[in-house]
PDB file of C-alpha atoms in Angstrom:
ATOM      1  CA  MET A   1      18.019   0.853  23.973  1.00 97.00           C
ATOM      2  CA  PHE A   2      15.643   3.418  22.470  1.00 98.00           C
ATOM      3  CA  SER A   3      12.002   2.510  23.150  1.00 98.00           C
ATOM      4  CA  VAL A   4       8.466   3.884  23.052  1.00 98.00           C
ATOM      5  CA  TYR A   5       6.596   2.445  25.998  1.00 98.00           C
ATOM      6  CA  ALA A   6       3.637   2.643  28.349  1.00 98.00           C
ATOM      7  CA  ALA A   7       4.965   3.558  31.780  1.00 97.00           C
ATOM      8  CA  GLU A   8       1.717   2.677  33.558  1.00 97.00           C
ATOM      9  CA  PRO A   9      -1.973   2.243  32.792  1.00 96.00           C
ATOM     10  CA  ASN A  10      -3.943   5.468  32.453  1.00 97.00           C
ATOM     11  CA  PRO A  11      -7.605   4.853  31.525  1.00 96.00           C
ATOM     12  CA  THR A  12      -8.597   8.526  31.350  1.00 96.00           C
ATOM     13  CA  ASP A  13      -5.521  10.127  29.749  1.00 97.00           C
ATOM     14  CA  PRO A  14      -3.660   7.430  27.800  1.00 96.00           C
ATOM     15  CA  LEU A  15      -1.122   9.776  26.233  1.00 97.00           C
ATOM     16  CA  ALA A  16       0.083  10.778  29.706  1.00 97.00           C
ATOM     17  CA  ALA A  17       1.361   7.210  30.121  1.00 97.00           C
ATOM     18  CA  LEU A  18       3.384   7.310  26.872  1.00 98.00           C
ATOM     19  CA  VAL A  19       7.164   7.628  27.245  1.00 98.00           C
ATOM     20  CA  VAL A  20       9.883   7.958  24.620  1.00 98.00           C
ATOM     21  CA  GLY A  21      13.088   6.899  26.315  1.00 97.00           C
ATOM     22  CA  GLU A  22      15.388   4.031  27.218  1.00 97.00           C
ATOM     23  CA  ARG A  23      14.584   0.466  28.237  1.00 97.00           C
ATOM     24  CA  PRO A  24      16.895  -2.528  28.733  1.00 96.00           C
ATOM     25  CA  GLU A  25      17.759  -4.349  25.509  1.00 94.00           C
ATOM     26  CA  PRO A  26      16.093  -7.779  25.495  1.00 94.00           C
ATOM     27  CA  ARG A  27      17.957 -11.061  25.322  1.00 93.00           C
ATOM     28  CA  ALA A  28      16.726 -13.769  23.002  1.00 94.00           C
ATOM     29  CA  PRO A  29      16.077 -17.065  24.838  1.00 94.00           C
ATOM     30  CA  ALA A  30      16.621 -20.401  23.122  1.00 95.00           C
ATOM     31  CA  GLY A  31      14.444 -20.685  20.036  1.00 94.00           C
ATOM     32  CA  TRP A  32      13.915 -16.916  19.798  1.00 97.00           C
ATOM     33  CA  VAL A  33      15.628 -14.359  17.551  1.00 98.00           C
ATOM     34  CA  PRO A  34      16.442 -10.655  17.876  1.00 98.00           C
ATOM     35  CA  VAL A  35      14.986  -8.433  15.159  1.00 98.00           C
ATOM     36  CA  HIS A  36      16.592  -5.026  14.658  1.00 98.00           C
ATOM     37  CA  VAL A  37      13.557  -2.901  13.878  1.00 98.00           C
ATOM     38  CA  THR A  38      13.384  -0.996  10.591  1.00 98.00           C
ATOM     39  CA  ALA A  39       9.737   0.088  10.615  1.00 98.00           C
ATOM     40  CA  ALA A  40       6.758  -0.505  12.893  1.00 98.00           C
ATOM     41  CA  SER A  41       3.095   0.415  12.649  1.00 97.00           C
ATOM     42  CA  MET A  42       0.429   1.457  15.151  1.00 95.00           C
ATOM     43  CA  ASN A  43      -2.790  -0.312  16.034  1.00 93.00           C
ATOM     44  CA  MET A  44      -5.672   0.593  18.342  1.00 90.00           C
ATOM     45  CA  HIS A  45      -4.274  -2.118  20.589  1.00 93.00           C
ATOM     46  CA  ASP A  46      -1.441   0.275  21.469  1.00 97.00           C
ATOM     47  CA  LEU A  47      -3.916   2.832  22.820  1.00 95.00           C
ATOM     48  CA  TRP A  48      -5.689   0.096  24.765  1.00 94.00           C
ATOM     49  CA  THR A  49      -2.366  -0.842  26.363  1.00 97.00           C
ATOM     50  CA  LEU A  50      -1.854   2.766  27.432  1.00 97.00           C
ATOM     51  CA  ARG A  51      -5.325   2.674  28.986  1.00 97.00           C
ATOM     52  CA  GLY A  52      -4.574  -0.556  30.823  1.00 95.00           C
ATOM     53  CA  VAL A  53      -6.882  -2.846  28.855  1.00 92.00           C
ATOM     54  CA  GLY A  54      -5.775  -6.477  29.023  1.00 87.00           C
ATOM     55  CA  LEU A  55      -2.722  -5.942  31.235  1.00 93.00           C
ATOM     56  CA  LYS A  56      -2.202  -5.958  34.967  1.00 93.00           C
ATOM     57  CA  PRO A  57      -0.443  -2.978  36.571  1.00 94.00           C
ATOM     58  CA  GLU A  58       2.577  -5.124  37.442  1.00 95.00           C
ATOM     59  CA  GLN A  59       3.178  -5.831  33.727  1.00 96.00           C
ATOM     60  CA  TYR A  60       4.244  -2.226  33.134  1.00 97.00           C
ATOM     61  CA  PRO A  61       6.434  -0.701  31.775  1.00 97.00           C
ATOM     62  CA  MET A  62       5.475  -2.281  28.439  1.00 98.00           C
ATOM     63  CA  ILE A  63       7.154  -1.437  25.138  1.00 98.00           C
ATOM     64  CA  LEU A  64       4.407  -0.812  22.586  1.00 98.00           C
ATOM     65  CA  GLY A  65       4.059  -1.977  19.003  1.00 97.00           C
ATOM     66  CA  GLY A  66       2.904  -5.338  17.687  1.00 95.00           C
ATOM     67  CA  ASP A  67       3.685  -4.899  13.976  1.00 96.00           C
ATOM     68  CA  ALA A  68       7.186  -4.507  12.600  1.00 97.00           C
ATOM     69  CA  THR A  69       9.750  -5.245   9.970  1.00 98.00           C
ATOM     70  CA  GLY A  70      13.459  -5.497  10.647  1.00 98.00           C
ATOM     71  CA  THR A  71      16.644  -7.423  10.069  1.00 98.00           C
ATOM     72  CA  LEU A  72      17.941 -10.628  11.596  1.00 98.00           C
ATOM     73  CA  PRO A  73      21.574 -10.884  12.700  1.00 96.00           C
ATOM     74  CA  ASP A  74      22.398 -12.421   9.298  1.00 96.00           C
ATOM     75  CA  GLY A  75      20.925  -9.400   7.499  1.00 96.00           C
ATOM     76  CA  THR A  76      17.676 -11.002   6.321  1.00 96.00           C
ATOM     77  CA  ASP A  77      14.785  -8.540   6.042  1.00 97.00           C
ATOM     78  CA  VAL A  78      11.771  -9.976   7.855  1.00 98.00           C
ATOM     79  CA  VAL A  79       8.176  -9.286   8.837  1.00 98.00           C
ATOM     80  CA  VAL A  80       7.161 -10.069  12.416  1.00 98.00           C
ATOM     81  CA  TYR A  81       4.120 -12.323  12.994  1.00 97.00           C
ATOM     82  CA  PRO A  82       2.747 -10.863  16.250  1.00 96.00           C
ATOM     83  CA  VAL A  83       0.769 -13.861  17.577  1.00 96.00           C
ATOM     84  CA  ILE A  84       2.861 -15.776  20.124  1.00 95.00           C
ATOM     85  CA  GLY A  85       1.381 -19.065  21.210  1.00 91.00           C
ATOM     86  CA  ASP A  86       2.040 -22.277  23.067  1.00 90.00           C
ATOM     87  CA  PRO A  87       4.879 -24.152  21.286  1.00 89.00           C
ATOM     88  CA  ALA A  88       2.937 -27.364  21.844  1.00 89.00           C
ATOM     89  CA  TRP A  89      -0.179 -26.058  20.080  1.00 91.00           C
ATOM     90  CA  ALA A  90      -0.982 -27.581  16.671  1.00 88.00           C
ATOM     91  CA  GLY A  91      -3.390 -25.999  14.221  1.00 89.00           C
ATOM     92  CA  ASP A  92      -4.926 -22.537  13.914  1.00 93.00           C
ATOM     93  CA  GLU A  93      -2.891 -20.207  16.131  1.00 94.00           C
ATOM     94  CA  THR A  94      -5.839 -17.860  16.636  1.00 94.00           C
ATOM     95  CA  LEU A  95      -7.686 -20.631  18.527  1.00 94.00           C
ATOM     96  CA  ASP A  96      -4.823 -21.389  20.916  1.00 94.00           C
ATOM     97  CA  PRO A  97      -6.214 -20.527  24.379  1.00 94.00           C
ATOM     98  CA  ARG A  98      -2.707 -19.577  25.537  1.00 93.00           C
ATOM     99  CA  ARG A  99      -1.934 -17.311  22.611  1.00 94.00           C
ATOM    100  CA  THR A 100      -0.893 -13.744  23.236  1.00 94.00           C
ATOM    101  CA  LEU A 101       0.160 -10.754  21.169  1.00 94.00           C
ATOM    102  CA  LEU A 102       3.295  -8.702  21.390  1.00 95.00           C
ATOM    103  CA  THR A 103       2.750  -6.002  24.054  1.00 95.00           C
ATOM    104  CA  GLU A 104       0.443  -8.234  26.119  1.00 94.00           C
ATOM    105  CA  LYS A 105       2.969 -10.566  27.728  1.00 94.00           C
ATOM    106  CA  HIS A 106       6.096  -9.854  25.717  1.00 96.00           C
ATOM    107  CA  GLN A 107       7.713  -6.477  25.049  1.00 97.00           C
ATOM    108  CA  GLY A 108       6.801  -4.866  21.741  1.00 97.00           C
ATOM    109  CA  ALA A 109       8.472  -3.540  18.620  1.00 98.00           C
ATOM    110  CA  PHE A 110       8.580   0.247  19.083  1.00 98.00           C
ATOM    111  CA  ALA A 111      12.255  -0.055  19.956  1.00 98.00           C
ATOM    112  CA  ASP A 112      15.679  -0.714  18.508  1.00 98.00           C
ATOM    113  CA  VAL A 113      15.261  -4.471  19.011  1.00 98.00           C
ATOM    114  CA  VAL A 114      12.353  -6.856  19.543  1.00 98.00           C
ATOM    115  CA  VAL A 115      12.760 -10.566  20.291  1.00 98.00           C
ATOM    116  CA  VAL A 116      10.268 -13.150  19.004  1.00 98.00           C
ATOM    117  CA  PRO A 117      10.163 -16.913  18.460  1.00 97.00           C
ATOM    118  CA  ALA A 118      12.114 -17.943  15.354  1.00 96.00           C
ATOM    119  CA  ARG A 119       8.900 -19.132  13.651  1.00 95.00           C
ATOM    120  CA  ASN A 120       7.434 -15.634  14.061  1.00 97.00           C
ATOM    121  CA  VAL A 121       9.519 -14.055  11.316  1.00 98.00           C
ATOM    122  CA  LEU A 122       8.847 -14.294   7.588  1.00 98.00           C
ATOM    123  CA  PRO A 123      10.903 -12.851   4.719  1.00 97.00           C
ATOM    124  CA  VAL A 124       9.837  -9.499   3.283  1.00 96.00           C
ATOM    125  CA  PRO A 125       8.634 -10.353  -0.246  1.00 93.00           C
ATOM    126  CA  VAL A 126      10.147  -8.929  -3.407  1.00 89.00           C
ATOM    127  CA  GLY A 127       8.680  -5.592  -4.406  1.00 91.00           C
ATOM    128  CA  VAL A 128       7.256  -4.732  -0.967  1.00 95.00           C
ATOM    129  CA  SER A 129       8.935  -1.961   1.022  1.00 95.00           C
ATOM    130  CA  THR A 130       9.770  -2.453   4.681  1.00 95.00           C
ATOM    131  CA  GLN A 131       7.348   0.358   5.561  1.00 96.00           C
ATOM    132  CA  ALA A 132       4.509  -1.317   3.652  1.00 96.00           C
ATOM    133  CA  ALA A 133       5.336  -4.736   5.069  1.00 97.00           C
ATOM    134  CA  SER A 134       5.265  -3.337   8.609  1.00 97.00           C
ATOM    135  CA  VAL A 135       1.495  -2.766   8.426  1.00 96.00           C
ATOM    136  CA  LEU A 136       0.573  -6.294   7.354  1.00 96.00           C
ATOM    137  CA  GLY A 137       0.882  -8.288  10.582  1.00 95.00           C
ATOM    138  CA  THR A 138      -2.274  -7.140  12.378  1.00 94.00           C
ATOM    139  CA  ALA A 139      -4.711  -4.923  10.430  1.00 93.00           C
ATOM    140  CA  TRP A 140      -4.034  -6.417   7.016  1.00 96.00           C
ATOM    141  CA  LEU A 141      -3.819  -9.958   8.366  1.00 97.00           C
ATOM    142  CA  THR A 142      -7.152  -9.427  10.129  1.00 97.00           C
ATOM    143  CA  ALA A 143      -8.691  -8.163   6.881  1.00 97.00           C
ATOM    144  CA  TYR A 144      -7.224 -11.050   4.865  1.00 98.00           C
ATOM    145  CA  ARG A 145      -8.699 -13.662   7.206  1.00 98.00           C
ATOM    146  CA  MET A 146     -12.093 -11.920   7.274  1.00 98.00           C
ATOM    147  CA  LEU A 147     -12.282 -11.785   3.498  1.00 98.00           C
ATOM    148  CA  PHE A 148     -10.633 -14.986   2.296  1.00 98.00           C
ATOM    149  CA  THR A 149     -11.080 -17.411   5.199  1.00 97.00           C
ATOM    150  CA  LYS A 150     -14.303 -16.318   6.884  1.00 97.00           C
ATOM    151  CA  SER A 151     -16.639 -14.639   4.371  1.00 97.00           C
ATOM    152  CA  GLY A 152     -16.891 -17.273   1.636  1.00 95.00           C
ATOM    153  CA  LEU A 153     -17.074 -14.523  -1.007  1.00 97.00           C
ATOM    154  CA  ARG A 154     -16.169 -15.233  -4.608  1.00 97.00           C
ATOM    155  CA  PRO A 155     -14.873 -12.753  -7.221  1.00 97.00           C
ATOM    156  CA  GLY A 156     -17.747 -10.745  -8.640  1.00 97.00           C
ATOM    157  CA  GLN A 157     -19.803 -10.746  -5.449  1.00 98.00           C
ATOM    158  CA  THR A 158     -20.595  -7.569  -3.517  1.00 98.00           C
ATOM    159  CA  MET A 159     -19.097  -6.633  -0.158  1.00 98.00           C
ATOM    160  CA  LEU A 160     -19.781  -3.703   2.168  1.00 98.00           C
ATOM    161  CA  VAL A 161     -17.028  -2.290   4.370  1.00 97.00           C
ATOM    162  CA  GLN A 162     -18.285  -0.221   7.294  1.00 96.00           C
ATOM    163  CA  GLY A 163     -16.163   2.771   8.350  1.00 90.00           C
ATOM    164  CA  ALA A 164     -13.763   2.576   5.459  1.00 83.00           C
ATOM    165  CA  ALA A 165     -10.917   4.824   6.630  1.00 83.00           C
ATOM    166  CA  GLY A 166      -9.432   2.662   9.406  1.00 85.00           C
ATOM    167  CA  GLY A 167      -6.515   0.283   9.055  1.00 88.00           C
ATOM    168  CA  VAL A 168      -8.566  -2.927   8.732  1.00 93.00           C
ATOM    169  CA  SER A 169     -11.167  -1.231   6.555  1.00 94.00           C
ATOM    170  CA  THR A 170      -8.715   0.274   4.066  1.00 94.00           C
ATOM    171  CA  ALA A 171      -7.077  -3.145   3.844  1.00 95.00           C
ATOM    172  CA  LEU A 172     -10.456  -4.763   3.124  1.00 97.00           C
ATOM    173  CA  VAL A 173     -11.152  -2.257   0.349  1.00 97.00           C
ATOM    174  CA  GLN A 174      -7.759  -2.811  -1.269  1.00 97.00           C
ATOM    175  CA  LEU A 175      -7.819  -6.600  -0.918  1.00 98.00           C
ATOM    176  CA  GLY A 176     -11.409  -6.887  -2.115  1.00 98.00           C
ATOM    177  CA  ALA A 177     -10.784  -4.743  -5.179  1.00 97.00           C
ATOM    178  CA  ALA A 178      -7.631  -6.696  -6.039  1.00 97.00           C
ATOM    179  CA  ALA A 179      -9.523  -9.994  -5.703  1.00 97.00           C
ATOM    180  CA  GLY A 180     -12.314  -8.975  -8.071  1.00 97.00           C
ATOM    181  CA  MET A 181     -15.111  -8.182  -5.606  1.00 98.00           C
ATOM    182  CA  GLN A 182     -17.559  -5.328  -6.076  1.00 98.00           C
ATOM    183  CA  VAL A 183     -16.585  -3.172  -3.111  1.00 98.00           C
ATOM    184  CA  TRP A 184     -18.953  -0.755  -1.392  1.00 98.00           C
ATOM    185  CA  ALA A 185     -17.900   1.269   1.630  1.00 97.00           C
ATOM    186  CA  THR A 186     -19.319   3.743   4.128  1.00 96.00           C
ATOM    187  CA  GLY A 187     -17.488   6.765   5.518  1.00 92.00           C
ATOM    188  CA  ARG A 188     -18.452   9.585   7.870  1.00 90.00           C
ATOM    189  CA  THR A 189     -16.880  12.353   5.787  1.00 92.00           C
ATOM    190  CA  ALA A 190     -16.536  13.143   2.100  1.00 93.00           C
ATOM    191  CA  GLY A 191     -12.764  12.853   2.488  1.00 91.00           C
ATOM    192  CA  LYS A 192     -12.966   9.350   3.910  1.00 92.00           C
ATOM    193  CA  ARG A 193     -15.365   8.270   1.182  1.00 95.00           C
ATOM    194  CA  ALA A 194     -13.046   9.722  -1.446  1.00 95.00           C
ATOM    195  CA  LEU A 195     -10.144   7.770   0.071  1.00 94.00           C
ATOM    196  CA  ALA A 196     -12.116   4.524  -0.164  1.00 95.00           C
ATOM    197  CA  GLN A 197     -12.843   5.209  -3.835  1.00 96.00           C
ATOM    198  CA  ARG A 198      -9.188   6.001  -4.515  1.00 96.00           C
ATOM    199  CA  LEU A 199      -8.254   2.665  -2.927  1.00 96.00           C
ATOM    200  CA  GLY A 200     -10.631   0.732  -5.170  1.00 96.00           C
ATOM    201  CA  ALA A 201     -14.179   0.994  -3.778  1.00 97.00           C
ATOM    202  CA  HIS A 202     -16.720   0.994  -6.606  1.00 97.00           C
ATOM    203  CA  ALA A 203     -19.262   3.018  -4.614  1.00 97.00           C
ATOM    204  CA  THR A 204     -19.320   4.824  -1.261  1.00 97.00           C
ATOM    205  CA  PHE A 205     -22.140   5.907   1.020  1.00 97.00           C
ATOM    206  CA  GLU A 206     -22.804   7.876   4.172  1.00 95.00           C
ATOM    207  CA  PRO A 207     -23.236   5.737   7.306  1.00 94.00           C
ATOM    208  CA  GLY A 208     -26.724   4.239   7.452  1.00 93.00           C
ATOM    209  CA  ALA A 209     -27.567   5.156   3.856  1.00 95.00           C
ATOM    210  CA  ARG A 210     -29.972   3.031   1.846  1.00 95.00           C
ATOM    211  CA  LEU A 211     -27.917   0.946  -0.578  1.00 97.00           C
ATOM    212  CA  PRO A 212     -28.756   0.198  -4.220  1.00 97.00           C
ATOM    213  CA  GLY A 213     -29.163  -3.467  -3.326  1.00 97.00           C
ATOM    214  CA  LYS A 214     -28.328  -6.135  -0.783  1.00 98.00           C
ATOM    215  CA  VAL A 215     -24.726  -7.263  -0.389  1.00 98.00           C
ATOM    216  CA  ASP A 216     -23.278 -10.748  -0.092  1.00 98.00           C
ATOM    217  CA  ALA A 217     -21.206  -9.905   2.983  1.00 98.00           C
ATOM    218  CA  VAL A 218     -20.680  -7.007   5.373  1.00 98.00           C
ATOM    219  CA  PHE A 219     -17.370  -6.411   7.137  1.00 98.00           C
ATOM    220  CA  GLU A 220     -17.785  -4.901  10.586  1.00 95.00           C
ATOM    221  CA  SER A 221     -15.287  -3.315  12.939  1.00 90.00           C
ATOM    222  CA  VAL A 222     -17.419  -0.386  14.141  1.00 86.00           C
ATOM    223  CA  GLY A 223     -20.061  -2.115  16.283  1.00 84.00           C
ATOM    224  CA  GLU A 224     -23.097  -0.376  17.776  1.00 85.00           C
ATOM    225  CA  ALA A 225     -23.079   2.629  15.442  1.00 87.00           C
ATOM    226  CA  THR A 226     -23.334   0.535  12.261  1.00 87.00           C
ATOM    227  CA  TRP A 227     -24.657  -2.892  13.338  1.00 91.00           C
ATOM    228  CA  ALA A 228     -28.325  -2.273  12.508  1.00 92.00           C
ATOM    229  CA  HIS A 229     -27.339  -0.992   9.059  1.00 95.00           C
ATOM    230  CA  SER A 230     -25.124  -4.034   8.521  1.00 94.00           C
ATOM    231  CA  MET A 231     -27.961  -6.423   9.347  1.00 95.00           C
ATOM    232  CA  ARG A 232     -30.361  -4.551   7.036  1.00 96.00           C
ATOM    233  CA  SER A 233     -27.836  -4.471   4.197  1.00 96.00           C
ATOM    234  CA  VAL A 234     -26.927  -8.148   3.862  1.00 97.00           C
ATOM    235  CA  ARG A 235     -28.912 -10.481   1.573  1.00 98.00           C
ATOM    236  CA  PRO A 236     -30.749 -13.559   2.834  1.00 97.00           C
ATOM    237  CA  GLY A 237     -28.141 -16.231   3.477  1.00 97.00           C
ATOM    238  CA  GLY A 238     -25.339 -13.658   3.450  1.00 97.00           C
ATOM    239  CA  ALA A 239     -22.686 -13.033   6.091  1.00 98.00           C
ATOM    240  CA  VAL A 240     -21.668 -10.355   8.562  1.00 97.00           C
ATOM    241  CA  ILE A 241     -18.017 -10.774   9.531  1.00 97.00           C
ATOM    242  CA  CYS A 242     -16.997  -8.864  12.673  1.00 95.00           C
ATOM    243  CA  CYS A 243     -13.497  -8.161  13.968  1.00 93.00           C
ATOM    244  CA  GLY A 244     -14.165  -5.340  16.416  1.00 85.00           C
ATOM    245  CA  ALA A 245     -16.573  -2.924  18.050  1.00 83.00           C
ATOM    246  CA  THR A 246     -14.925   0.473  18.329  1.00 79.00           C
ATOM    247  CA  SER A 247     -18.228   2.312  18.847  1.00 82.00           C
ATOM    248  CA  GLY A 248     -19.638  -0.123  21.389  1.00 83.00           C
ATOM    249  CA  ALA A 249     -20.018  -3.853  21.870  1.00 84.00           C
ATOM    250  CA  ALA A 250     -23.703  -4.308  22.754  1.00 84.00           C
ATOM    251  CA  PRO A 251     -25.996  -3.506  19.817  1.00 87.00           C
ATOM    252  CA  SER A 252     -29.351  -5.237  19.345  1.00 88.00           C
ATOM    253  CA  ALA A 253     -28.666  -8.663  17.868  1.00 88.00           C
ATOM    254  CA  ASP A 254     -31.744  -8.305  15.593  1.00 89.00           C
ATOM    255  CA  LEU A 255     -32.461 -11.986  16.132  1.00 91.00           C
ATOM    256  CA  GLN A 256     -35.661 -12.097  14.077  1.00 93.00           C
ATOM    257  CA  ARG A 257     -33.809 -10.885  10.997  1.00 92.00           C
ATOM    258  CA  LEU A 258     -30.893 -13.163  11.849  1.00 90.00           C
ATOM    259  CA  PHE A 259     -32.880 -16.402  11.906  1.00 93.00           C
ATOM    260  CA  PHE A 260     -35.586 -15.559   9.365  1.00 92.00           C
ATOM    261  CA  LEU A 261     -33.094 -14.477   6.683  1.00 93.00           C
ATOM    262  CA  GLN A 262     -30.552 -17.111   7.774  1.00 96.00           C
ATOM    263  CA  ILE A 263     -27.797 -14.527   8.084  1.00 97.00           C
ATOM    264  CA  ARG A 264     -24.440 -15.912   9.126  1.00 97.00           C
ATOM    265  CA  VAL A 265     -22.646 -13.791  11.761  1.00 96.00           C
ATOM    266  CA  GLU A 266     -19.062 -14.756  12.398  1.00 95.00           C
ATOM    267  CA  GLY A 267     -16.276 -13.342  14.501  1.00 96.00           C
ATOM    268  CA  SER A 268     -12.700 -13.067  13.282  1.00 95.00           C
ATOM    269  CA  THR A 269      -9.490 -12.340  15.148  1.00 93.00           C
ATOM    270  CA  MET A 270      -6.040 -11.802  13.626  1.00 94.00           C
ATOM    271  CA  GLY A 271      -4.863 -14.678  11.414  1.00 97.00           C
ATOM    272  CA  THR A 272      -2.506 -17.623  11.209  1.00 97.00           C
ATOM    273  CA  ARG A 273       1.145 -17.600  10.271  1.00 97.00           C
ATOM    274  CA  GLN A 274       0.233 -19.329   6.997  1.00 97.00           C
ATOM    275  CA  GLU A 275      -2.383 -16.671   6.279  1.00 98.00           C
ATOM    276  CA  LEU A 276       0.293 -14.008   6.806  1.00 98.00           C
ATOM    277  CA  ALA A 277       2.576 -15.842   4.380  1.00 97.00           C
ATOM    278  CA  ASP A 278      -0.269 -15.986   1.837  1.00 98.00           C
ATOM    279  CA  LEU A 279      -1.061 -12.307   2.389  1.00 98.00           C
ATOM    280  CA  LEU A 280       2.568 -11.332   1.812  1.00 97.00           C
ATOM    281  CA  ALA A 281       2.589 -13.282  -1.449  1.00 97.00           C
ATOM    282  CA  PHE A 282      -0.716 -11.743  -2.576  1.00 97.00           C
ATOM    283  CA  VAL A 283       0.421  -8.190  -1.862  1.00 97.00           C
ATOM    284  CA  SER A 284       3.637  -8.860  -3.786  1.00 96.00           C
ATOM    285  CA  HIS A 285       2.041 -10.605  -6.784  1.00 95.00           C
ATOM    286  CA  ALA A 286      -0.869  -8.149  -7.092  1.00 95.00           C
ATOM    287  CA  GLY A 287       1.332  -5.078  -6.655  1.00 95.00           C
ATOM    288  CA  ILE A 288      -0.802  -3.739  -3.800  1.00 95.00           C
ATOM    289  CA  SER A 289       0.538  -0.684  -1.950  1.00 93.00           C
ATOM    290  CA  PRO A 290      -0.996  -0.611   1.547  1.00 94.00           C
ATOM    291  CA  GLU A 291      -2.405   2.782   2.477  1.00 91.00           C
ATOM    292  CA  ILE A 292      -0.085   4.598   4.874  1.00 93.00           C
ATOM    293  CA  GLY A 293      -1.660   7.773   6.161  1.00 91.00           C
ATOM    294  CA  LEU A 294       1.235   9.032   8.287  1.00 94.00           C
ATOM    295  CA  GLU A 295       4.913   8.101   8.430  1.00 96.00           C
ATOM    296  CA  LEU A 296       7.149   9.462  11.191  1.00 97.00           C
ATOM    297  CA  PRO A 297      10.515   8.723  12.765  1.00 98.00           C
ATOM    298  CA  MET A 298       9.919   6.705  15.908  1.00 97.00           C
ATOM    299  CA  GLU A 299      11.253   9.564  18.030  1.00 97.00           C
ATOM    300  CA  LYS A 300       8.069  11.456  17.076  1.00 98.00           C
ATOM    301  CA  ALA A 301       5.766   8.636  18.156  1.00 97.00           C
ATOM    302  CA  PRO A 302       3.628  10.914  20.395  1.00 97.00           C
ATOM    303  CA  VAL A 303       2.482  12.785  17.257  1.00 97.00           C
ATOM    304  CA  GLY A 304       1.261   9.519  15.758  1.00 96.00           C
ATOM    305  CA  PHE A 305      -0.453   8.444  18.972  1.00 97.00           C
ATOM    306  CA  ARG A 306      -2.336  11.721  19.217  1.00 96.00           C
ATOM    307  CA  ALA A 307      -3.378  11.468  15.573  1.00 94.00           C
ATOM    308  CA  MET A 308      -4.797   7.982  16.161  1.00 93.00           C
ATOM    309  CA  LEU A 309      -6.519   9.015  19.379  1.00 92.00           C
ATOM    310  CA  GLU A 310      -8.207  11.944  17.636  1.00 90.00           C
ATOM    311  CA  GLY A 311      -9.064   9.976  14.477  1.00 83.00           C
ATOM    312  CA  GLU A 312      -7.107  12.330  12.260  1.00 77.00           C
ATOM    313  CA  VAL A 313      -5.414   9.739  10.025  1.00 81.00           C
ATOM    314  CA  ALA A 314      -6.894   7.479   7.362  1.00 82.00           C
ATOM    315  CA  GLY A 315      -4.890   4.324   6.731  1.00 85.00           C
ATOM    316  CA  LYS A 316      -1.971   3.142   8.829  1.00 93.00           C
ATOM    317  CA  ILE A 317       0.519   5.092  10.963  1.00 95.00           C
ATOM    318  CA  VAL A 318       4.114   3.928  10.517  1.00 97.00           C
ATOM    319  CA  PHE A 319       7.207   4.707  12.585  1.00 98.00           C
ATOM    320  CA  THR A 320      10.683   4.268  11.105  1.00 97.00           C
ATOM    321  CA  ARG A 321      14.106   3.781  12.690  1.00 92.00           C
TER     322      ARG A 321
END
């Protein structure tokens, strides 16, 4: 079947490991279902897989793509939940020590067909396109959990989104605005700041800029480049919610500020199946249109990968079949 896959790990030149070609069509074991892919979206995780992060060399070739929509054999349009865990695990799937994501242990969704456990598909809600739904399973689910499960924010409070042009960050801006938060965002360029305002941010700032006041929560995915600013920007007793560290993972912890101002720092990874179901309902009811910065046929996947590698696209990159 048609597939977009990582042939081998290549830490220094990840795009050299990217292949658009044929791979064997998967068979669905008992309790799993085949999903005929309609649309699939990119994440930084796909570039990490090309670089060899998190996989052993013997796990290649690996079909890329953790987020997708598609159809079941009975014609039902579904969204794929990309967290695959231990069937015996009960509770929050993100805490399952044996959990994995599509493209880590199991082949991904940049293909004609992807197979997943039957519980890992949810219906596409009314009023949401398959392209829009295809971006929700990782970046938007991560943002939803950060905002509604982890931060403790209430409508009317102020949130700061660092680096507001990425997939998680644009989702945070859109979700926060729809939920009644006062949304502030930082962006490295005037274009990225303008995008954040178009998506609902009430004010935007250059990275590191002095803000008009302290915020109730900061949402971090950048890491070293913005961490000091995040710690300075949050009010006493406020929260910094972190889901990533794209610019580096070892900033100063600023422990004196942390304990003296009683700042809560909390990590967040992905989300639960129930949180994805709630997110799908919220996007449908609120009429939110997730920001898609680039949409391409899957045959042109290398164009999308290069755009992500070079940071040329704001919002999500979607491939269609």
